[in-house]
């Protein structure tokens, strides 16, 4: 049994918060934020469930599937709407899906973790899954702390993954965590995010490089075979550092963080969906996904886009 990505969709709340909006009330500037992070504006608002539902409905429409065709929801999120139940549970009811649903917390690597888990489930028993990455980080960010407020925001993206005969959409993956470094980025119950930004930055570059090299070695795929690189959208300098070391051009890289900020599990599917909507992906293309976040988790995967076999040379 193989699998195919048959639909995709994303959701952003309507409220735009610009760098100048922060500069108007905090000791910061558009120049500092855009030069240090690449972020120019971000979206804030909504709930994780509402953003996930909007993204899921768009993905189902693109796949031309009714919700009842889905028998598994995997919702990657660090910001569930409530501690109990899982956000995927009312989402499952709102959409009218069949089968099961669960939340998965692997922070900014969550969407890739979710994709790998969903693909493995389809290998076992067929069917179709919605894999969603959704976060509302603005709700757990101290909006008066300039060192985190300008970074974190809200958004969601989703794909439909269907069991099909033949090859799996996930050619290979590398998943990891370094729990000894967990305190570098954390949020207590009822609290807000604290982060040692410089150390997280250093580890993000190292972990993404190692993880990408591991997945390329495991799959035998070369960088030049990759049609599109979709990295976690935390800081454009992290992306540029990884690209430079691996020889990936920025032209082949999906970027949304200038308009979305860091949306954690939402970030990779948001960038993937925008690239697909812009016609940058074709059936059979190889896509490299890589994320790094709280935990500290990381995940990279080589994925074959869309229906059908390998892209024509
Ligand atoms: N505006 C102006 N000055 C600021 C701001 C701001 N918004 N934020 C911090 N500063 C100041 C600091 O106070 C510091 O001042 P000081 O030198 O007087 O002490 C100075 O700028 C430099 O601070 P650094 O933290 O060293 O700045 P750096 O260049 O490292 O950039 C940043 C900070 C953007 C946070 C960077 O470290 C980063 O991107 N880290 C990685 C974040 C990340 O990737 N997270 C991924 C996981 S997210 C998740 O899992 C939810």
CSV table of C-alpha atoms and ligand atoms in Angstrom, one decimal:
chain,number,residue,atom,x,y,z
A,1,UNK,CA,0.0,0.0,0.0
A,2,UNK,CA,1.3,3.5,-0.9
A,3,UNK,CA,0.0,7.0,-0.3
A,4,UNK,CA,-0.6,10.2,-2.1
A,5,UNK,CA,-1.1,13.9,-1.2
A,6,UNK,CA,-4.4,14.7,-2.9
A,7,UNK,CA,-5.4,18.0,-1.3
A,8,UNK,CA,-4.0,21.0,0.6
A,9,UNK,CA,-5.3,24.1,2.2
A,10,UNK,CA,-4.4,26.8,4.8
A,11,UNK,CA,-5.9,29.4,7.0
A,12,UNK,CA,-4.7,32.7,8.5
A,13,UNK,CA,-6.7,35.0,10.9
A,14,UNK,CA,-7.7,38.3,9.3
A,15,UNK,CA,-5.9,40.6,11.8
A,16,UNK,CA,-2.6,41.8,10.4
A,17,UNK,CA,0.0,43.0,12.9
A,18,UNK,CA,3.0,44.8,11.4
A,19,UNK,CA,6.4,45.5,12.8
A,20,UNK,CA,5.4,49.1,13.0
A,21,UNK,CA,2.5,48.1,15.2
A,22,UNK,CA,5.0,46.7,17.7
A,23,UNK,CA,7.4,49.7,17.3
A,24,UNK,CA,4.5,52.0,18.3
A,25,UNK,CA,4.3,50.5,21.8
A,26,UNK,CA,7.6,48.6,22.4
A,27,UNK,CA,11.3,49.4,22.3
A,28,UNK,CA,11.8,47.9,18.9
A,29,UNK,CA,11.8,48.9,15.2
A,30,UNK,CA,10.8,47.5,11.8
A,31,UNK,CA,14.5,47.6,10.9
A,32,UNK,CA,15.6,45.4,13.9
A,33,UNK,CA,12.8,42.9,13.4
A,34,UNK,CA,13.1,42.5,9.6
A,35,UNK,CA,16.9,42.4,9.6
A,36,UNK,CA,17.2,39.9,12.5
A,37,UNK,CA,14.3,37.7,11.6
A,38,UNK,CA,12.9,38.4,8.1
A,39,UNK,CA,9.5,38.9,9.5
A,40,UNK,CA,7.6,42.0,8.3
A,41,UNK,CA,4.1,41.2,9.5
A,42,UNK,CA,2.1,38.4,11.1
A,43,UNK,CA,-1.5,37.3,11.6
A,44,UNK,CA,-3.2,37.0,15.0
A,45,UNK,CA,-6.6,35.8,16.1
A,46,UNK,CA,-8.9,32.8,16.0
A,47,UNK,CA,-8.6,29.5,17.8
A,48,UNK,CA,-6.5,26.5,16.9
A,49,UNK,CA,-9.7,24.6,16.2
A,50,UNK,CA,-11.2,27.2,13.9
A,51,UNK,CA,-8.0,27.7,11.9
A,52,UNK,CA,-7.5,23.9,11.7
A,53,UNK,CA,-11.1,23.5,10.5
A,54,UNK,CA,-10.8,26.2,7.8
A,55,UNK,CA,-7.5,24.7,6.5
A,56,UNK,CA,-9.0,21.2,6.6
A,57,UNK,CA,-12.1,22.2,4.6
A,58,UNK,CA,-9.9,23.9,2.0
A,59,UNK,CA,-7.8,20.7,1.7
A,60,UNK,CA,-10.9,18.5,1.4
A,61,UNK,CA,-12.3,20.8,-1.4
A,62,UNK,CA,-9.0,20.6,-3.2
A,63,UNK,CA,-8.9,16.8,-2.9
A,64,UNK,CA,-12.6,16.7,-4.0
A,65,UNK,CA,-13.4,14.6,-1.0
A,66,UNK,CA,-16.2,14.7,1.5
A,67,UNK,CA,-15.3,14.7,5.2
A,68,UNK,CA,-16.8,11.2,5.5
A,69,UNK,CA,-14.0,9.9,3.3
A,70,UNK,CA,-11.5,10.8,6.1
A,71,UNK,CA,-11.0,8.1,8.7
A,72,UNK,CA,-8.1,9.7,10.6
A,73,UNK,CA,-7.3,13.2,11.7
A,74,UNK,CA,-3.8,13.9,13.0
A,75,UNK,CA,-3.6,17.5,14.4
A,76,UNK,CA,-0.2,18.8,15.2
A,77,UNK,CA,-0.4,21.6,17.7
A,78,UNK,CA,1.4,23.0,20.7
A,79,UNK,CA,-1.6,25.3,21.5
A,80,UNK,CA,-4.7,23.1,21.9
A,81,UNK,CA,-7.8,25.1,22.7
A,82,UNK,CA,-8.3,23.2,25.9
A,83,UNK,CA,-6.2,20.8,27.9
A,84,UNK,CA,-9.0,18.2,27.7
A,85,UNK,CA,-10.4,17.2,25.2
A,86,UNK,CA,-7.9,17.2,22.3
A,87,UNK,CA,-8.7,19.9,19.8
A,88,UNK,CA,-8.9,17.3,17.1
A,89,UNK,CA,-11.9,15.8,18.9
A,90,UNK,CA,-14.5,18.6,18.4
A,91,UNK,CA,-12.8,19.2,15.0
A,92,UNK,CA,-13.6,15.7,14.0
A,93,UNK,CA,-17.3,16.2,14.9
A,94,UNK,CA,-17.4,19.7,13.2
A,95,UNK,CA,-16.1,18.3,10.0
A,96,UNK,CA,-18.1,15.0,10.1
A,97,UNK,CA,-15.2,12.7,9.6
A,98,UNK,CA,-15.1,8.9,10.4
A,99,UNK,CA,-12.6,6.9,12.4
A,100,UNK,CA,-10.2,8.4,14.8
A,101,UNK,CA,-8.5,11.7,15.7
A,102,UNK,CA,-5.7,12.8,18.0
A,103,UNK,CA,-3.5,15.8,18.7
A,104,UNK,CA,0.3,15.5,18.5
A,105,UNK,CA,2.7,17.9,20.2
A,106,UNK,CA,6.1,18.1,18.5
A,107,UNK,CA,6.2,21.9,18.4
A,108,UNK,CA,7.5,23.3,15.1
A,109,UNK,CA,8.4,19.8,13.9
A,110,UNK,CA,4.8,18.7,14.5
A,111,UNK,CA,3.5,18.7,11.0
A,112,UNK,CA,6.3,16.5,9.7
A,113,UNK,CA,5.9,14.2,12.7
A,114,UNK,CA,2.2,14.1,11.9
A,115,UNK,CA,2.7,13.4,8.2
A,116,UNK,CA,5.0,10.5,9.0
A,117,UNK,CA,2.6,9.0,11.6
A,118,UNK,CA,-0.4,9.3,9.3
A,119,UNK,CA,1.5,7.7,6.4
A,120,UNK,CA,2.5,4.8,8.6
A,121,UNK,CA,-1.2,4.4,9.7
A,122,UNK,CA,-2.3,4.2,6.0
A,123,UNK,CA,0.4,1.6,5.3
A,124,UNK,CA,-1.2,-0.6,8.0
A,125,UNK,CA,-4.9,-0.2,7.2
A,126,UNK,CA,-5.5,2.0,4.2
A,127,UNK,CA,-8.1,4.8,4.2
A,128,UNK,CA,-7.5,8.6,4.1
A,129,UNK,CA,-6.1,11.0,6.6
A,130,UNK,CA,-6.2,14.8,7.3
A,131,UNK,CA,-2.8,15.9,8.5
A,132,UNK,CA,-3.1,19.4,10.0
A,133,UNK,CA,-0.6,21.7,11.6
A,134,UNK,CA,-2.3,24.5,13.5
A,135,UNK,CA,-1.1,26.9,16.3
A,136,UNK,CA,-2.2,30.1,18.0
A,137,UNK,CA,1.1,31.1,19.6
A,138,UNK,CA,-0.1,34.7,20.1
A,139,UNK,CA,-2.3,33.4,23.0
A,140,UNK,CA,0.8,32.1,24.9
A,141,UNK,CA,3.1,35.0,24.0
A,142,UNK,CA,3.7,38.0,26.3
A,143,UNK,CA,2.8,40.8,23.9
A,144,UNK,CA,4.9,43.2,26.0
A,145,UNK,CA,8.1,41.1,25.7
A,146,UNK,CA,9.8,42.4,22.6
A,147,UNK,CA,12.1,39.4,22.4
A,148,UNK,CA,9.3,37.0,21.8
A,149,UNK,CA,6.2,39.1,20.9
A,150,UNK,CA,7.5,40.0,17.4
A,151,UNK,CA,8.2,36.3,16.5
A,152,UNK,CA,5.2,34.2,17.3
A,153,UNK,CA,1.8,34.3,15.6
A,154,UNK,CA,-1.2,32.2,14.4
A,155,UNK,CA,-2.0,30.0,11.4
A,156,UNK,CA,-2.8,26.6,10.0
A,157,UNK,CA,-2.2,24.3,7.0
A,158,UNK,CA,-3.5,20.9,6.1
A,159,UNK,CA,-3.1,18.1,3.6
A,160,UNK,CA,-5.3,15.1,2.6
A,161,UNK,CA,-3.2,11.9,2.5
A,162,UNK,CA,-4.9,8.9,0.8
A,163,UNK,CA,-3.9,5.3,0.6
A,164,UNK,CA,-3.2,4.4,-3.0
A,165,UNK,CA,-1.5,1.4,-4.7
A,166,UNK,CA,2.2,1.8,-5.2
A,167,UNK,CA,4.8,4.0,-3.6
A,168,UNK,CA,4.3,6.0,-0.3
A,169,UNK,CA,4.3,9.8,-0.5
A,170,UNK,CA,6.9,9.8,2.3
A,171,UNK,CA,10.1,8.4,0.8
A,172,UNK,CA,11.9,8.7,4.1
A,173,UNK,CA,12.1,10.7,7.3
A,174,UNK,CA,14.4,11.6,10.2
A,175,UNK,CA,12.7,12.4,13.5
A,176,UNK,CA,14.5,13.4,16.7
A,177,UNK,CA,14.4,15.1,20.0
A,178,UNK,CA,16.9,16.4,22.6
A,179,UNK,CA,14.9,16.5,25.8
A,180,UNK,CA,18.0,17.6,27.8
A,181,UNK,CA,17.6,20.9,26.0
A,182,UNK,CA,13.9,21.2,26.7
A,183,UNK,CA,14.1,24.2,29.0
A,184,UNK,CA,15.6,26.4,26.2
A,185,UNK,CA,12.1,27.0,24.9
A,186,UNK,CA,9.2,26.4,27.3
A,187,UNK,CA,5.8,27.6,28.5
A,188,UNK,CA,4.3,26.7,31.9
A,189,UNK,CA,0.5,26.1,32.4
A,190,UNK,CA,-1.2,29.5,32.2
A,191,UNK,CA,2.1,31.2,31.4
A,192,UNK,CA,3.9,32.6,28.3
A,193,UNK,CA,6.8,31.5,26.2
A,194,UNK,CA,10.3,31.9,27.4
A,195,UNK,CA,13.2,31.3,25.0
A,196,UNK,CA,17.0,31.5,25.0
A,197,UNK,CA,16.9,32.8,21.4
A,198,UNK,CA,20.6,32.7,20.6
A,199,UNK,CA,21.1,29.1,21.8
A,200,UNK,CA,17.9,27.9,20.0
A,201,UNK,CA,19.1,29.6,16.9
A,202,UNK,CA,22.5,27.8,17.0
A,203,UNK,CA,20.8,24.4,17.7
A,204,UNK,CA,18.2,25.0,15.0
A,205,UNK,CA,20.8,25.4,12.2
A,206,UNK,CA,22.9,22.3,13.5
A,207,UNK,CA,19.8,20.1,13.9
A,208,UNK,CA,18.3,20.9,10.6
A,209,UNK,CA,21.5,20.4,8.8
A,210,UNK,CA,22.1,17.0,10.4
A,211,UNK,CA,18.5,15.9,10.0
A,212,UNK,CA,18.4,16.8,6.3
A,213,UNK,CA,21.7,15.1,5.6
A,214,UNK,CA,20.3,12.0,7.4
A,215,UNK,CA,17.1,11.9,5.4
A,216,UNK,CA,19.0,12.5,2.1
A,217,UNK,CA,21.4,9.6,2.9
A,218,UNK,CA,18.5,7.3,3.9
A,219,UNK,CA,16.6,7.9,0.7
A,220,UNK,CA,19.5,8.3,-1.7
A,221,UNK,CA,17.9,11.6,-2.9
A,222,UNK,CA,20.4,14.3,-3.9
A,223,UNK,CA,19.8,18.0,-3.2
A,224,UNK,CA,19.6,18.7,-6.9
A,225,UNK,CA,16.7,16.2,-7.2
A,226,UNK,CA,14.6,18.3,-4.8
A,227,UNK,CA,12.1,20.6,-6.5
A,228,UNK,CA,11.2,22.6,-3.4
A,229,UNK,CA,12.6,23.0,0.1
A,230,UNK,CA,10.0,23.8,2.7
A,231,UNK,CA,11.7,24.7,6.0
A,232,UNK,CA,10.2,25.7,9.3
A,233,UNK,CA,9.5,29.4,9.2
A,234,UNK,CA,11.2,30.8,12.3
A,235,UNK,CA,13.9,33.1,11.1
A,236,UNK,CA,15.1,33.7,7.6
A,237,UNK,CA,18.7,33.8,8.8
A,238,UNK,CA,18.3,30.1,10.0
A,239,UNK,CA,17.0,29.2,6.6
A,240,UNK,CA,19.8,31.0,4.7
A,241,UNK,CA,22.4,29.4,6.9
A,242,UNK,CA,21.0,25.9,6.2
A,243,UNK,CA,20.6,26.6,2.5
A,244,UNK,CA,24.2,27.9,2.2
A,245,UNK,CA,25.7,24.9,3.9
A,246,UNK,CA,23.6,22.4,1.8
A,247,UNK,CA,23.7,24.3,-1.5
A,248,UNK,CA,20.0,24.9,-1.8
A,249,UNK,CA,19.1,28.1,-3.6
A,250,UNK,CA,16.6,30.5,-2.1
A,251,UNK,CA,14.6,30.2,-5.4
A,252,UNK,CA,13.9,26.6,-4.5
A,253,UNK,CA,12.8,27.5,-1.0
A,254,UNK,CA,9.2,28.2,0.2
A,255,UNK,CA,9.0,31.3,2.3
A,256,UNK,CA,6.0,32.8,4.1
A,257,UNK,CA,7.5,34.0,7.3
A,258,UNK,CA,7.8,37.6,6.1
A,259,UNK,CA,4.0,37.7,6.2
A,260,UNK,CA,3.2,35.1,8.9
A,261,UNK,CA,5.9,35.1,11.5
A,262,UNK,CA,6.5,31.8,13.4
A,263,UNK,CA,3.3,29.8,13.4
A,264,UNK,CA,5.0,26.6,14.9
A,265,UNK,CA,3.2,23.5,13.5
A,266,UNK,CA,1.3,25.7,11.1
A,267,UNK,CA,4.5,27.1,9.4
A,268,UNK,CA,5.6,24.2,7.2
A,269,UNK,CA,2.1,23.4,5.8
A,270,UNK,CA,1.4,27.2,5.3
A,271,UNK,CA,4.5,27.5,3.2
A,272,UNK,CA,3.8,24.2,1.4
A,273,UNK,CA,0.2,25.3,0.5
A,274,UNK,CA,1.3,28.7,-0.7
A,275,UNK,CA,3.9,27.1,-3.0
A,276,UNK,CA,1.3,24.7,-4.3
A,277,UNK,CA,-1.3,27.4,-4.9
A,278,UNK,CA,1.3,29.4,-6.8
A,279,UNK,CA,1.9,26.5,-9.2
A,280,UNK,CA,5.4,25.8,-7.9
A,281,UNK,CA,4.7,22.1,-7.3
A,282,UNK,CA,3.8,19.4,-9.9
A,283,UNK,CA,2.7,15.8,-9.5
A,284,UNK,CA,5.8,13.7,-8.9
A,285,UNK,CA,8.0,16.5,-7.6
A,286,UNK,CA,10.2,15.7,-4.6
A,287,UNK,CA,9.8,18.1,-1.7
A,288,UNK,CA,12.1,18.4,1.3
A,289,UNK,CA,10.4,19.3,4.6
A,290,UNK,CA,12.4,20.2,7.7
A,291,UNK,CA,11.4,21.6,11.1
A,292,UNK,CA,12.9,22.3,14.5
A,293,UNK,CA,11.3,23.5,17.7
A,294,UNK,CA,10.5,23.2,21.3
A,295,UNK,CA,11.4,19.9,22.9
A,296,UNK,CA,13.9,20.4,21.3
A,297,UNK,CA,12.4,18.4,18.4
A,298,UNK,CA,13.4,18.1,14.8
A,299,UNK,CA,11.9,16.3,11.8
A,300,UNK,CA,12.8,16.1,8.1
A,301,UNK,CA,11.1,14.2,5.3
A,302,UNK,CA,11.5,13.7,1.6
A,303,UNK,CA,8.0,13.7,0.1
A,304,UNK,CA,6.6,13.0,-3.4
A,305,UNK,CA,4.1,15.6,-4.2
A,306,UNK,CA,0.6,14.9,-5.6
A,307,UNK,CA,-0.8,11.9,-7.5
A,308,UNK,CA,1.1,9.8,-10.0
A,309,UNK,CA,4.7,8.6,-10.3
A,310,UNK,CA,8.0,10.3,-10.5
A,311,UNK,CA,8.1,13.7,-12.3
A,312,UNK,CA,9.1,13.6,-15.9
A,313,UNK,CA,12.8,14.4,-16.2
B,1,LIG,N1,13.8,44.7,19.1
B,1,LIG,C1,14.9,45.3,19.4
B,1,LIG,N2,15.9,44.7,20.2
B,1,LIG,C2,15.6,43.4,20.6
B,1,LIG,C3,14.4,42.7,20.3
B,1,LIG,C4,13.5,43.4,19.5
B,1,LIG,N3,12.3,42.9,19.1
B,1,LIG,N4,14.5,41.5,20.8
B,1,LIG,C5,15.7,41.4,21.4
B,1,LIG,N5,16.4,42.6,21.3
B,1,LIG,C6,17.7,42.9,21.8
B,1,LIG,C7,18.1,42.0,23.0
B,1,LIG,O1,17.6,42.6,24.2
B,1,LIG,C8,19.6,42.2,22.9
B,1,LIG,O2,20.0,43.4,23.5
B,1,LIG,P1,21.3,43.4,24.4
B,1,LIG,O3,22.5,43.1,23.5
B,1,LIG,O4,21.3,44.8,24.9
B,1,LIG,O5,21.2,42.4,25.5
B,1,LIG,C9,19.9,42.3,21.4
B,1,LIG,O6,18.7,42.6,20.8
B,1,LIG,C10,20.4,41.0,20.8
B,1,LIG,O7,19.6,39.9,21.2
B,1,LIG,P2,19.8,38.5,20.7
B,1,LIG,O8,18.8,37.6,21.3
B,1,LIG,O9,21.2,38.1,20.9
B,1,LIG,O10,19.5,38.7,19.2
B,1,LIG,P3,19.6,37.6,18.0
B,1,LIG,O11,20.3,38.2,16.9
B,1,LIG,O12,20.0,36.3,18.5
B,1,LIG,O13,18.1,37.5,17.5
B,1,LIG,C11,16.2,36.0,17.7
B,1,LIG,C12,17.1,37.1,18.4
B,1,LIG,C13,15.5,36.6,16.5
B,1,LIG,C14,15.2,35.5,18.7
B,1,LIG,C15,17.1,34.8,17.3
B,1,LIG,O14,17.9,34.4,18.3
B,1,LIG,C16,16.3,33.6,16.8
B,1,LIG,O15,15.7,33.6,15.8
B,1,LIG,N6,16.3,32.5,17.5
B,1,LIG,C17,15.7,31.3,17.1
B,1,LIG,C18,14.3,31.2,17.4
B,1,LIG,C19,13.7,29.9,16.8
B,1,LIG,O16,14.2,29.5,15.8
B,1,LIG,N7,12.7,29.4,17.4
B,1,LIG,C20,12.3,28.1,16.8
B,1,LIG,C21,11.6,27.3,17.6
B,1,LIG,S1,10.1,28.2,17.9
B,1,LIG,C22,9.0,27.0,18.6
B,1,LIG,O17,9.3,25.9,18.7
B,1,LIG,C23,7.7,27.5,19.0
